[in-house]
Coordinates of C-alpha atoms and ligand atoms in Angstrom, one line a residue:
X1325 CA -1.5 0.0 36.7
X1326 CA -3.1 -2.6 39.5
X1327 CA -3.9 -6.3 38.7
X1328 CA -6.9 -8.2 39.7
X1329 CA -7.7 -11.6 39.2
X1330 CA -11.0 -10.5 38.0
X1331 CA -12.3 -6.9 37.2
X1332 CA -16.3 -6.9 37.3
X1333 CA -18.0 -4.0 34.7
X1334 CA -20.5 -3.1 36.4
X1335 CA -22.3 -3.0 40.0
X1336 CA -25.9 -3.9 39.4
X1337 CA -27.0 -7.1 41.3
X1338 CA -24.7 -9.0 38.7
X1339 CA -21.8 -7.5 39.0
X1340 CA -21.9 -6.4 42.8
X1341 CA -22.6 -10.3 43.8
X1342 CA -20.1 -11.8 41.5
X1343 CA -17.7 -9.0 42.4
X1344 CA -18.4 -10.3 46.7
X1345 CA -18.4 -13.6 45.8
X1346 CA -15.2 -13.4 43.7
X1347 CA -13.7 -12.2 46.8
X1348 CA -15.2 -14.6 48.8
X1349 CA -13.7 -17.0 46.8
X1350 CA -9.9 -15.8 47.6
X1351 CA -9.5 -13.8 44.4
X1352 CA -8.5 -10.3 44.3
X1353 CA -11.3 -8.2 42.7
X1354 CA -12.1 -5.1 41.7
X1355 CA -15.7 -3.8 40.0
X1356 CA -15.7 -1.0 37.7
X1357 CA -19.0 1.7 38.3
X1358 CA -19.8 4.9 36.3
X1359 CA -22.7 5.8 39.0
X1360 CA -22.0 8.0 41.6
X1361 CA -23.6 5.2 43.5
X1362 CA -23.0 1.4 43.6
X1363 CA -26.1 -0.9 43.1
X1364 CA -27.2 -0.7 39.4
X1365 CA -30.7 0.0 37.5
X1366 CA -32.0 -2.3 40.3
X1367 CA -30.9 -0.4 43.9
X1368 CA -30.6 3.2 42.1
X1369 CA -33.6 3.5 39.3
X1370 CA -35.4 -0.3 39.2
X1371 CA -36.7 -2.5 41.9
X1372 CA -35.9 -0.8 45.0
X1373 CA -37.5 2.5 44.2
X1374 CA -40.1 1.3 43.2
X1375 CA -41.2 -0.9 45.9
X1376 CA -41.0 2.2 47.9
X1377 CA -43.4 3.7 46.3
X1378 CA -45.2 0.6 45.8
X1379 CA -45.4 0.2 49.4
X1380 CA -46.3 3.5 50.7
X1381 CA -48.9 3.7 48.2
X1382 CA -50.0 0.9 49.3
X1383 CA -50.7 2.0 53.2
X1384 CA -52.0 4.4 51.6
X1385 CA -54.8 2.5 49.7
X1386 CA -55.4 0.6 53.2
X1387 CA -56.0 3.6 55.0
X1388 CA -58.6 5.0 52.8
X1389 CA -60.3 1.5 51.8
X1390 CA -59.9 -0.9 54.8
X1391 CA -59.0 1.0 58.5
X1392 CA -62.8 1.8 58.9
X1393 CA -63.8 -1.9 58.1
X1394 CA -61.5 -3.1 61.2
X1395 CA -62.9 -0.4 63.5
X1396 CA -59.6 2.6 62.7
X1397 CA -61.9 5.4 62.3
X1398 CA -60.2 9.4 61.3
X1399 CA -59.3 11.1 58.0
X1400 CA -57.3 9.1 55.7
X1401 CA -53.8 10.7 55.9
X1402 CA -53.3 13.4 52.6
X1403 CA -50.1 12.7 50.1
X1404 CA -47.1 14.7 50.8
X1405 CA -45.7 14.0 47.6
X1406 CA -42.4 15.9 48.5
X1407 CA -42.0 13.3 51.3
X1408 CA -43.2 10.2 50.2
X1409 CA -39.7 11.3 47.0
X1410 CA -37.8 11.8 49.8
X1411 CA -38.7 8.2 51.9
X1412 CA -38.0 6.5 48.5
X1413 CA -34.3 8.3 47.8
X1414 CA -33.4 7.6 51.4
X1415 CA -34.5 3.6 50.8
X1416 CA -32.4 4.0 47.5
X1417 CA -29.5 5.5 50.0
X1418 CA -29.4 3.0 52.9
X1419 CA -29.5 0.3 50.3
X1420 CA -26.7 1.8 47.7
X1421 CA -24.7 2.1 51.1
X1422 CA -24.7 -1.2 52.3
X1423 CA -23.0 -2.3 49.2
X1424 CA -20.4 -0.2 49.3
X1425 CA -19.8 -1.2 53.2
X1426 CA -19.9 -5.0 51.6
X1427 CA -17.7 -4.0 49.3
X1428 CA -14.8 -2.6 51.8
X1429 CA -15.7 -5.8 54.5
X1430 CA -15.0 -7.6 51.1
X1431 CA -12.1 -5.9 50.0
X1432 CA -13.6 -5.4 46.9
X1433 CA -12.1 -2.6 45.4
X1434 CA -14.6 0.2 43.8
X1435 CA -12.6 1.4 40.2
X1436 CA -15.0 5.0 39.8
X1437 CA -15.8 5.8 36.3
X1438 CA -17.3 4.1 33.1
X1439 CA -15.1 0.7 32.0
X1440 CA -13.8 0.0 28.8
X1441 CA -12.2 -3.3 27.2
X1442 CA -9.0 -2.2 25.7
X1443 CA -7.6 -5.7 25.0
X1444 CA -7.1 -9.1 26.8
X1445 CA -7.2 -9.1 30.3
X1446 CA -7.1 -4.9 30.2
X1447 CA -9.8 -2.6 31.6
X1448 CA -9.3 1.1 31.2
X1449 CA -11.1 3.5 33.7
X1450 CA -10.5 7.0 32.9
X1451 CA -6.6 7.4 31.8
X1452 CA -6.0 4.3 33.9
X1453 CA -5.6 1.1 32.5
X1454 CA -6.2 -2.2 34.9
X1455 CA -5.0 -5.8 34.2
X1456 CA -6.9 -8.7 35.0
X1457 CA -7.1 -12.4 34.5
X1458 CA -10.6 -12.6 33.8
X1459 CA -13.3 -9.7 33.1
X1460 CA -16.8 -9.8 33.7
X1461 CA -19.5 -7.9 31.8
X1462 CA -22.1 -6.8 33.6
X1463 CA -23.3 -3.3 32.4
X1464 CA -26.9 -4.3 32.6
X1465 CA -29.9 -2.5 30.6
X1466 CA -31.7 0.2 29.9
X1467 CA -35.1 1.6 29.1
X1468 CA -36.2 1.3 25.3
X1469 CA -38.5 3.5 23.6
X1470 CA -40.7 3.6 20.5
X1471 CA -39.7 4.5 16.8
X1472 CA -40.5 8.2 16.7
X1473 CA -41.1 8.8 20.3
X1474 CA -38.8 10.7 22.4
X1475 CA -38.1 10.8 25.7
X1476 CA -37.6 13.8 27.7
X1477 CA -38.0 12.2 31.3
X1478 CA -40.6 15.1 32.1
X1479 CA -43.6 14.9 30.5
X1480 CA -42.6 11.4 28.4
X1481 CA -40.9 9.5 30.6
X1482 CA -39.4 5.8 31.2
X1483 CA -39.6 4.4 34.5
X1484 CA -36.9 6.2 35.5
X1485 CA -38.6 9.3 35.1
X1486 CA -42.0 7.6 36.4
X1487 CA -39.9 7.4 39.8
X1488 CA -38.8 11.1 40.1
X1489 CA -41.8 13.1 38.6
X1490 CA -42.3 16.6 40.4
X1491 CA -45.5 16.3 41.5
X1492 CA -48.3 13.3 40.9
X1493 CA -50.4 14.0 37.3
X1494 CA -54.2 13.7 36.9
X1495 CA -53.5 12.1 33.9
X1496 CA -51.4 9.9 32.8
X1497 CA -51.0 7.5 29.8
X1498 CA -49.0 4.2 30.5
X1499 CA -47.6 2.3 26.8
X1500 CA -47.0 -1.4 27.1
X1501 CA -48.5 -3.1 30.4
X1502 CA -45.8 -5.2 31.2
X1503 CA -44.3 -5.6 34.8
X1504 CA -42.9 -1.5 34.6
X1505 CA -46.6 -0.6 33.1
X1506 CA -48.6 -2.3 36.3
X1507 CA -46.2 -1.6 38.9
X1508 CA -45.8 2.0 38.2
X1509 CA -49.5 3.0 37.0
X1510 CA -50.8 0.9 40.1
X1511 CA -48.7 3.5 41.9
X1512 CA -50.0 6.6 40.4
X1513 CA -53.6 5.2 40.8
X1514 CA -53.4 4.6 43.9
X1515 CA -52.3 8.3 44.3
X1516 CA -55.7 9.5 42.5
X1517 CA -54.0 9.6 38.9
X1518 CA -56.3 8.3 36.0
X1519 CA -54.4 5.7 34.9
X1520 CA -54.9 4.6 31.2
X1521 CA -52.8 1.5 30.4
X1522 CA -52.6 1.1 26.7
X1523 CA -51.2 -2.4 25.1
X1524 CA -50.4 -3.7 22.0
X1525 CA -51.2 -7.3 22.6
X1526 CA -54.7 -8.7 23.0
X1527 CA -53.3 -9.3 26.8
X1528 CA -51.5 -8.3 29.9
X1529 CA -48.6 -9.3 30.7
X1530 CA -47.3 -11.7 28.0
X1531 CA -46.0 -15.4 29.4
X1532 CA -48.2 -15.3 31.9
X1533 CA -50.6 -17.9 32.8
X1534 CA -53.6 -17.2 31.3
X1535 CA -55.7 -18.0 33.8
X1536 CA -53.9 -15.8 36.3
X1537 CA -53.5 -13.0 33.8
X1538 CA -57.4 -12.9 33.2
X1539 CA -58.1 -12.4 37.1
X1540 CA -55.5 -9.7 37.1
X1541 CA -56.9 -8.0 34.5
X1542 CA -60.2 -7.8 36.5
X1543 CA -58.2 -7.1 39.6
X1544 CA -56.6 -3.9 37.9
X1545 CA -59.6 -2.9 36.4
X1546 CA -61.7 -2.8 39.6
X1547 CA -58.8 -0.5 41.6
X1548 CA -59.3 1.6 38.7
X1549 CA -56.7 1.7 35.9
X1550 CA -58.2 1.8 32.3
X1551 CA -56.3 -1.1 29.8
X1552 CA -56.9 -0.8 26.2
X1553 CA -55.7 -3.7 24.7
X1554 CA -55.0 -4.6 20.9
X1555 CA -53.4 -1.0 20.2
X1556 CA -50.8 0.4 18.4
X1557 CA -49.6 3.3 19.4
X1558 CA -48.7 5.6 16.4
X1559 CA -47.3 8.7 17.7
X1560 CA -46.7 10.5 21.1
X1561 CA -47.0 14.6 20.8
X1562 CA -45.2 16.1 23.7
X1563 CA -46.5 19.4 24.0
X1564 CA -45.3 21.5 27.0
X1565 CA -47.0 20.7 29.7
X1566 CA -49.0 18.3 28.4
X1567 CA -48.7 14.9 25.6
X1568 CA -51.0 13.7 23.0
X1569 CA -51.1 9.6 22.4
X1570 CA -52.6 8.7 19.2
X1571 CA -53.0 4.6 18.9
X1572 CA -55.0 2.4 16.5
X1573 CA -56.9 -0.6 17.6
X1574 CA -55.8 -3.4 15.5
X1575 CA -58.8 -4.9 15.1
X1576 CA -60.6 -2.4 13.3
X1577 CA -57.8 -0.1 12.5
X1578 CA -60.0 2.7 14.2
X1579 CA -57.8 5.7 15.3
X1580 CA -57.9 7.5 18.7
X1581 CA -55.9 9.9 20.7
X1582 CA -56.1 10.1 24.5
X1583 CA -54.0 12.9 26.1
X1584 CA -52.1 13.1 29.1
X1585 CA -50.0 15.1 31.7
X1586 CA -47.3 12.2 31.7
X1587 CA -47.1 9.3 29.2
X1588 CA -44.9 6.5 30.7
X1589 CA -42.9 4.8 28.0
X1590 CA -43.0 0.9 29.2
X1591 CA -42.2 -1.6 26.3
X1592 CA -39.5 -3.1 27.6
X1593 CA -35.2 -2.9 27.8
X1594 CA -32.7 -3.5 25.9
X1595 CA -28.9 -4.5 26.7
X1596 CA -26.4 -1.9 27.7
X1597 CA -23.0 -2.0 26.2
X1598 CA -22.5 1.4 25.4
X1599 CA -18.6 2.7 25.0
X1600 CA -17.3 -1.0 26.4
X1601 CA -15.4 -1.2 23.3
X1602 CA -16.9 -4.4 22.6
X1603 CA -16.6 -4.0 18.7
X1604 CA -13.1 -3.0 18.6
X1605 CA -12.5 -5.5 20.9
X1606 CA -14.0 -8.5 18.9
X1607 CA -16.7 -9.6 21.3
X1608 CA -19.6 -10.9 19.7
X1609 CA -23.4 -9.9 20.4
X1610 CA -25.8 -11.2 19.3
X1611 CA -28.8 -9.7 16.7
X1612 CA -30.4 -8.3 19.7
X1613 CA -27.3 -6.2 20.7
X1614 CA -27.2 -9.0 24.0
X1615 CA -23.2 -10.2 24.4
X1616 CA -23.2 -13.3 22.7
X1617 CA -22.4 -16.0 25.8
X1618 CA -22.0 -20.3 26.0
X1619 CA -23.1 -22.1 28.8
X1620 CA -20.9 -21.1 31.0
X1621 CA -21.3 -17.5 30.2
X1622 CA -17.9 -17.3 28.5
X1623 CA -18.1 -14.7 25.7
X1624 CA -15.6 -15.3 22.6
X1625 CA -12.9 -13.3 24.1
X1626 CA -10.7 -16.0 26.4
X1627 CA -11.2 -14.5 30.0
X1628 CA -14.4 -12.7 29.4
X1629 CA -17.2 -13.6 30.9
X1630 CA -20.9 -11.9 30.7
X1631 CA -24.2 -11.6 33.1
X1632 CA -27.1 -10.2 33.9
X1633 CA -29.5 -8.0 31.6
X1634 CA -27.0 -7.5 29.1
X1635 CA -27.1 -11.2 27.9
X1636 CA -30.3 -13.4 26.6
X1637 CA -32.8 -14.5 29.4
X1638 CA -35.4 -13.1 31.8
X1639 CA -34.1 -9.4 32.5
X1640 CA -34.4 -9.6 36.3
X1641 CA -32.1 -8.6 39.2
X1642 CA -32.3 -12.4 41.1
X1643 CA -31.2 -14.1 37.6
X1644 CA -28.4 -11.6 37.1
X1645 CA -27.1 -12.5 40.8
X1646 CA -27.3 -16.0 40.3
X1647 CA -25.3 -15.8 37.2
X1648 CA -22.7 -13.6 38.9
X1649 CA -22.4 -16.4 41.6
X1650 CA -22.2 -18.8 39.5
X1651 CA -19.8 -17.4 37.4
X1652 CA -17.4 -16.1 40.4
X1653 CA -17.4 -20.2 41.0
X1654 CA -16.6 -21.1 37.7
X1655 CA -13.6 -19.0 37.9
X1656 CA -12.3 -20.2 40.9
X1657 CA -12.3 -23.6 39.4
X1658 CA -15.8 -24.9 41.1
X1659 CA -18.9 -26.0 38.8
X1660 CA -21.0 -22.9 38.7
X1661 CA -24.8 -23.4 37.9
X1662 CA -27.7 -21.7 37.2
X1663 CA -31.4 -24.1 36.7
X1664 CA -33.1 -21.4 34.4
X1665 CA -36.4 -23.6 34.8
X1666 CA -36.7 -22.4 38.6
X1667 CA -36.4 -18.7 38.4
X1668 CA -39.4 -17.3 39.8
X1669 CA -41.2 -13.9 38.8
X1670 CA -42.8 -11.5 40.7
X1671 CA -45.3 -8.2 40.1
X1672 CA -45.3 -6.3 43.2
X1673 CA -49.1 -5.0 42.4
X1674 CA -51.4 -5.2 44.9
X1675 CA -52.4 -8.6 45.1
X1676 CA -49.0 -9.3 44.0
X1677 CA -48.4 -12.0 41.1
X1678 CA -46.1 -14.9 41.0
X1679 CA -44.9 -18.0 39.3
X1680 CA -42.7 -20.4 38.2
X1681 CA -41.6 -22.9 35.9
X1682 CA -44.3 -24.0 33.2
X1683 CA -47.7 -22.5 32.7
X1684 CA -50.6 -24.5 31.6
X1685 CA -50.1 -22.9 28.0
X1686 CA -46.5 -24.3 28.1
X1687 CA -47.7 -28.0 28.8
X1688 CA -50.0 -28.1 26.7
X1689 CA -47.6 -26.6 23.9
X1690 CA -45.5 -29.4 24.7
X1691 CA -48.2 -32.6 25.0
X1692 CA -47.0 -32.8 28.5
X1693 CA -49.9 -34.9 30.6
X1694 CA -50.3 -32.4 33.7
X1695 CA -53.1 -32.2 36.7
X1696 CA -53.7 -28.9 37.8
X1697 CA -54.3 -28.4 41.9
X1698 CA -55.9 -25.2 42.4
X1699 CA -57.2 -23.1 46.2
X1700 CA -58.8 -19.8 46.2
X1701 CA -58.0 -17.5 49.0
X1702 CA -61.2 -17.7 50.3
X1703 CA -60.8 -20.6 52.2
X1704 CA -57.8 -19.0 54.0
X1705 CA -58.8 -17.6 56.8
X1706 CA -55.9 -15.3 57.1
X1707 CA -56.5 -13.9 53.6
X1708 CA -60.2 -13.6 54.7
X1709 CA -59.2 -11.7 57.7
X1710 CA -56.5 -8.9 56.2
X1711 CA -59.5 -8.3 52.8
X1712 CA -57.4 -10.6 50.9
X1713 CA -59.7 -13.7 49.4
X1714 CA -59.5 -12.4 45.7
X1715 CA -57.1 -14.2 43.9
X1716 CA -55.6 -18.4 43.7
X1717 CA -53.0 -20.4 44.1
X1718 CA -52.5 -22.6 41.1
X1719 CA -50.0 -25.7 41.2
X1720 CA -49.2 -28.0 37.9
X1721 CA -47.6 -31.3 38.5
X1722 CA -47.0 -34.3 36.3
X1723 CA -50.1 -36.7 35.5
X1724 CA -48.5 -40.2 36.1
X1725 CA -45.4 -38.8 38.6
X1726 CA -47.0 -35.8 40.1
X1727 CA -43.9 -34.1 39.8
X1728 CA -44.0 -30.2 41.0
X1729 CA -43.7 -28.5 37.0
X1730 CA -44.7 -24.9 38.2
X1731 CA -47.0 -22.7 40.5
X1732 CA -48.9 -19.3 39.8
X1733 CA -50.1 -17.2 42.5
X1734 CA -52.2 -14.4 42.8
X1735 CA -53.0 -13.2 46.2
X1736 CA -51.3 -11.7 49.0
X1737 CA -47.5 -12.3 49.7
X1738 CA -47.4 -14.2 46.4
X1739 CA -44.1 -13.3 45.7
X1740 CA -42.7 -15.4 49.0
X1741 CA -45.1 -17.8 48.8
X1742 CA -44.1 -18.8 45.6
X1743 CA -40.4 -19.9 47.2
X1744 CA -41.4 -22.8 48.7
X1745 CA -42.2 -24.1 45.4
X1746 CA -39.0 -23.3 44.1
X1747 CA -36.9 -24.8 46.4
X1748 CA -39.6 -28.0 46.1
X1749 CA -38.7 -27.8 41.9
X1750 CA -35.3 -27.7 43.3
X1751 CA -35.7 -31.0 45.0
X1752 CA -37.7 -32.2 42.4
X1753 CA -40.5 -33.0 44.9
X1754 CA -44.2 -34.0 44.1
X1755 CA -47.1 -32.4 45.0
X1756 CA -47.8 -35.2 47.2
X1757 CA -44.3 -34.1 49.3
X1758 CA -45.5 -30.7 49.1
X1759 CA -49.0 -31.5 50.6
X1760 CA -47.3 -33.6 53.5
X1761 CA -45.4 -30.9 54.8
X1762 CA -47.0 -29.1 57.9
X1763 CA -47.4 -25.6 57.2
X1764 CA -48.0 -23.4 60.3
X1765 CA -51.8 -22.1 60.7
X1766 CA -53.0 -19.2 59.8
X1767 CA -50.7 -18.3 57.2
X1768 CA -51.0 -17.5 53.6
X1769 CA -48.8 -20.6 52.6
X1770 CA -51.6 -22.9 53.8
X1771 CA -53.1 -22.1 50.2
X1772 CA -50.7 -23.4 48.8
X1773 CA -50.6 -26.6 50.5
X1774 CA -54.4 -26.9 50.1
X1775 CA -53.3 -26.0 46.2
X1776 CA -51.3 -29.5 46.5
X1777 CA -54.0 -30.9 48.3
X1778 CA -55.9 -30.6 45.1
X1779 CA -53.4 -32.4 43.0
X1780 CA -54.5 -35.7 45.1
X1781 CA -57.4 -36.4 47.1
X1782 CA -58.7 -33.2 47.2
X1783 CA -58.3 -29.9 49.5
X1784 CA -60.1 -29.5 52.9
X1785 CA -60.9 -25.8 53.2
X1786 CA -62.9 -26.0 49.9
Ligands
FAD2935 P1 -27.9 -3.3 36.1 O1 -28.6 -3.4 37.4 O2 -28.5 -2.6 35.0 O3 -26.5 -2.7 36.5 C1 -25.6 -2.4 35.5 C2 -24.6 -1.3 36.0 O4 -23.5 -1.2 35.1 C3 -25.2 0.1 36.1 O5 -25.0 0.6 37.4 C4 -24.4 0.9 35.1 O6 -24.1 2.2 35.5 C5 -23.1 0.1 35.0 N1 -22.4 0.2 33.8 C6 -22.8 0.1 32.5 N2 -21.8 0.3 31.7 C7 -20.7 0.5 32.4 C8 -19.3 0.8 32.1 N3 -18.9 0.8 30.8 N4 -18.5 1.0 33.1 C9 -18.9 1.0 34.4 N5 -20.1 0.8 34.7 C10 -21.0 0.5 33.8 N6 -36.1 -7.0 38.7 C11 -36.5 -7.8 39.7 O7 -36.0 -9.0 39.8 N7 -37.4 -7.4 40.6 C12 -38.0 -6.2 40.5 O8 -38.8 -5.9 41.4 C13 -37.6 -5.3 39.5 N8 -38.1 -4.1 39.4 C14 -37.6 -3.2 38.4 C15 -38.2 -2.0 38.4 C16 -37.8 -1.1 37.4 C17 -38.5 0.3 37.3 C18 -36.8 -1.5 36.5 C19 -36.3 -0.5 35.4 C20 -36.2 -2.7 36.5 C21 -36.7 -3.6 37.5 N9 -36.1 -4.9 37.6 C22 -36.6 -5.8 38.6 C23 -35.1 -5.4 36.7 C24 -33.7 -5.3 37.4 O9 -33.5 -4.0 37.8 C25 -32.6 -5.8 36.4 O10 -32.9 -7.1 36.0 C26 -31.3 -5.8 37.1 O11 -30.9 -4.6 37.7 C27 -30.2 -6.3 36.2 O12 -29.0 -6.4 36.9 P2 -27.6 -6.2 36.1 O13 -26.6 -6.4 37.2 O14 -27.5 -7.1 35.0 O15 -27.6 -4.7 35.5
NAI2936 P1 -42.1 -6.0 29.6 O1 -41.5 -6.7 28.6 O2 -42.5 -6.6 30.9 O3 -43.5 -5.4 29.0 C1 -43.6 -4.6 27.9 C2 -45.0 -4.5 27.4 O4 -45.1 -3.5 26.4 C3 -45.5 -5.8 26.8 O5 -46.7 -6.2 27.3 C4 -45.5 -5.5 25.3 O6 -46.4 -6.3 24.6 C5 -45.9 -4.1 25.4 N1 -45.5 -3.3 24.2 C6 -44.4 -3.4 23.4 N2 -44.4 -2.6 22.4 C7 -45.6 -1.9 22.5 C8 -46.2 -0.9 21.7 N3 -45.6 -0.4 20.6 N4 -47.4 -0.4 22.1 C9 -48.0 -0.9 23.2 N5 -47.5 -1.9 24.0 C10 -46.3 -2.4 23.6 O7 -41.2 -4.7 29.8 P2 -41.2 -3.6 30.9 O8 -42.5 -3.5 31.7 O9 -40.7 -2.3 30.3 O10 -40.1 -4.1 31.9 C11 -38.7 -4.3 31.4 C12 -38.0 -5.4 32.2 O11 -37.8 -5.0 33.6 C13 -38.8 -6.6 32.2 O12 -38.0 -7.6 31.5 C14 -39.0 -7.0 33.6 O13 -38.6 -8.4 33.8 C15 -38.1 -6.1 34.4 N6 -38.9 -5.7 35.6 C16 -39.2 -6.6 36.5 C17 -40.0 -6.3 37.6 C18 -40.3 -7.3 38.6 O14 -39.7 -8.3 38.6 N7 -41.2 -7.1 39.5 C19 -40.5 -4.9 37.8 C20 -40.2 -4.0 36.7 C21 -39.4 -4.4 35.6

């Protein structure tokens, strides 16, 4: 039997950053993995995959709709699907890899096999049990379905499937067009797959600002993927090589059936906790099956702490590493902290989407008094020169202070662009501060200064 100071469950960017920064920290650590590799849903089946294929997709798309604009002339290069599979698992390698070289330079020790809680301050692994002062949960999410639809990771699949089909369908039928449903089918599309996206809601993207989400809408529609909004999808056939969807609008209650060669299932996750012995332990979850936490992610077992995708909040890889910091810090005594109103999101689409803190539907929910500064990529001359003046940068500050109260970007590089911002809502800064700052010419980020431009006097460039 070892003992650790902490034992993290889990090595997804939760767990593997509070497992480092326990270390860091001078506390003897260990993190528990079931995987053969390290890295969670987000290195191994989640983010990093499919920006891969996201990106060479991409060059893709550039080759055959904007080389012979800038003079490149020649056939546009052909998909070798086998390759482009291979590209993305080697990505998924390098990157699984590094964290188990951060690991050793940490001396982090890597406990193989699926974690349980078999009391306070005991972890069993296999027929070995562990001590530890403190335990951290951190066993993420995973895909959920629809009542009456089943998943076979073939011809219905999650994204997880989505990222490993055998070859690219002519058809393909995406349910729920959230971030999973965008990213993925923009990828197929791109590839020459008929996309149909099929949603539930009367909109993309729920939470998002509206304004944004109608010029994203467009913006998907023109590169070609379908979206049926307002349906509910009633049944999925899966026949062998093939699968039937059969929705109703629910407007008129009309019924419909579209068929496919792969439907992706994309209507969200749900937290993992699966054989962690949480019952039988006593921890609480709450009605959502999330591990109940407090502020300072303390669950009601003394010693146990909880991050990441398997508690309440945005389900995304940079909030689940900033809780694991923060919560290596709190353990070592410091004041760890997490400002949930400046986590940014990101959809890696082409023109990628970004924002953070409050939307316009947000402030006016709340009676907040708000001006809105707003710059269209147009009048960036970068954006004009790399066929990339679709799209806005759209900045909401405070009426009387002009206090920074959140950005939304669409256009290119939105999802760094949208960092300054942050760390500005970080500083609390006004769009005035924002607007004074010299931003180097010709870069994307002058949109956004021309964005705060627009709070006050008014921007140049339009
Ligand atoms: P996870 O990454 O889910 O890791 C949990 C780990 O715990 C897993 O490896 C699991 O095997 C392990 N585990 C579970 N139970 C046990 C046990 N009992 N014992 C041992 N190990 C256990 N987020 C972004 O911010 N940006 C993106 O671009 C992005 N893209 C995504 C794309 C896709 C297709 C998907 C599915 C998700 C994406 N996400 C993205 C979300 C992101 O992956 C998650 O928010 C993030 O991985 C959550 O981190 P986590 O550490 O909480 O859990
Ligand atoms: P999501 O919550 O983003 O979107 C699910 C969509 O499915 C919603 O639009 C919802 O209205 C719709 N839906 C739900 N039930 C439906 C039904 N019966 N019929 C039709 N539509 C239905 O979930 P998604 O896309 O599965 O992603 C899961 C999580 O992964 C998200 O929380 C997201 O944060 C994270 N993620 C983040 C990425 C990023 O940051 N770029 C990329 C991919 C995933």
């Amino acid at each position: 039997m070892s003992q650790y100071d902490v034992i993290v469950i889990g090595s997804g960017p939760g767990g593997y950053v509070c497992a480092i920064r326990c270390a860091q920290l001078g506390l003897k650590t260990a993190c528990v993995e079931g995987r053969e590799a390290l890295g969670g849903t987000c290195l191994n089946v989640g983010c990093i995959p499919s920006k891969a294929l996201l990106h060479a997709t991409h060059q893709l798309h550039e080759a055959e709709h904007n080389f012979a604009k800038m003079g490149l002339k020649g056939k546009s290069p052909s998909v070798d699907w086998k390759a482009m599979i291979a590209y993305k698992d080697d990505v998924i390698g390098q990157n699984t890899k590094g964290i188990e070289f951060l690991f050793k330079k940490n001396k982090v020790d890597w406990l193989k096999g699926w974690g349980k809680i078999a009391g306070k301050g005991k972890v069993q692994v296999g027929d070995e049990t562990h001590e530890a002062k403190n335990i951290v949960i951190a066993t993420g999410s995973e895909a959920s379905s629809l009542p009456g639809v089943e998943i076979d990771e073939k011809t219905v699949v999650t994204s997880t499937g989505a990222l490993e089909l055998t070859k690219v369908p002519k058809k393909m039928v995406v349910i729920g067009a959230g971030v999973i449903g965008l990213e993925m089918g923009s990828v197929y599309a791109r590839l020459g797959t008929q996309v149909t996206v099929v949603e539930f809601l009367d909109q993309i993207t729920p939470g998002m600002d509206g304004e944004v989400c109608k010029t994203f809408q467009r913006m998907l529609k023109k590169q070609g993927l379908d979206i049926v909004l307002g349906a509910a999808v009633q049944t999925v056939e899966a026949l062998k090589t093939k699968a039937k969807v059969n929705y109703k609008l629910r407007k008129d209650d009309s019924e419909h059936q579209i068929d496919a060669d792969v439907v992706l299932v994309a209507t969200g996750r749900k937290p993992y906790t699966g054989g962690l012995g949480l019952e039988e332990a006593g921890i609480d979850l709450t009605e959502r099956g999330m591990v109940k936490t407090d502020a300072h992610w303390k669950t009601n077992m003394e010693g146990v702490y909880a991050i990441g995708d398997v508690i309440a909040g945005p389900m995304l890889a940079h909030k689940a590493e900033d809780e694991g910091m923060a919560v290596a810090e709190t353990i070592a005594g410091q004041k760890g902290h997490v400002n949930y109103g400046v986590i940014p999101g990101v959809i890696y689409t082409h023109p990628e989407v970004a924002s953070v803190g409050k939307t316009e539907e947000n402030l006016k929910e709340e009676g907040r008094a708000y001006k809105v500064g707003k710059f269209s990529f147009m009048g960036n001359g970068r954006a004009k020169a790399v066929f990339a003046g679709e799209g806005f940068v759209k900045l909401l500050a405070d009426k009387d202070t002009d206090r920074i109260l959140g950005a939304h970007v669409i256009g290119p590089m939105a999802g760094d662009l949208i960092h300054e911002v942050c760390v500005a809502m970080e500083f609390g800064a006004s769009a005035e501060d924002l607007a004074r700052t010299c931003h180097a010419h010709p870069t994307f980020s002058e949109a956004m200064r021309e964005a705060a431009l627009a709070c006050g006097d008014g921007p140049i460039h339009s």
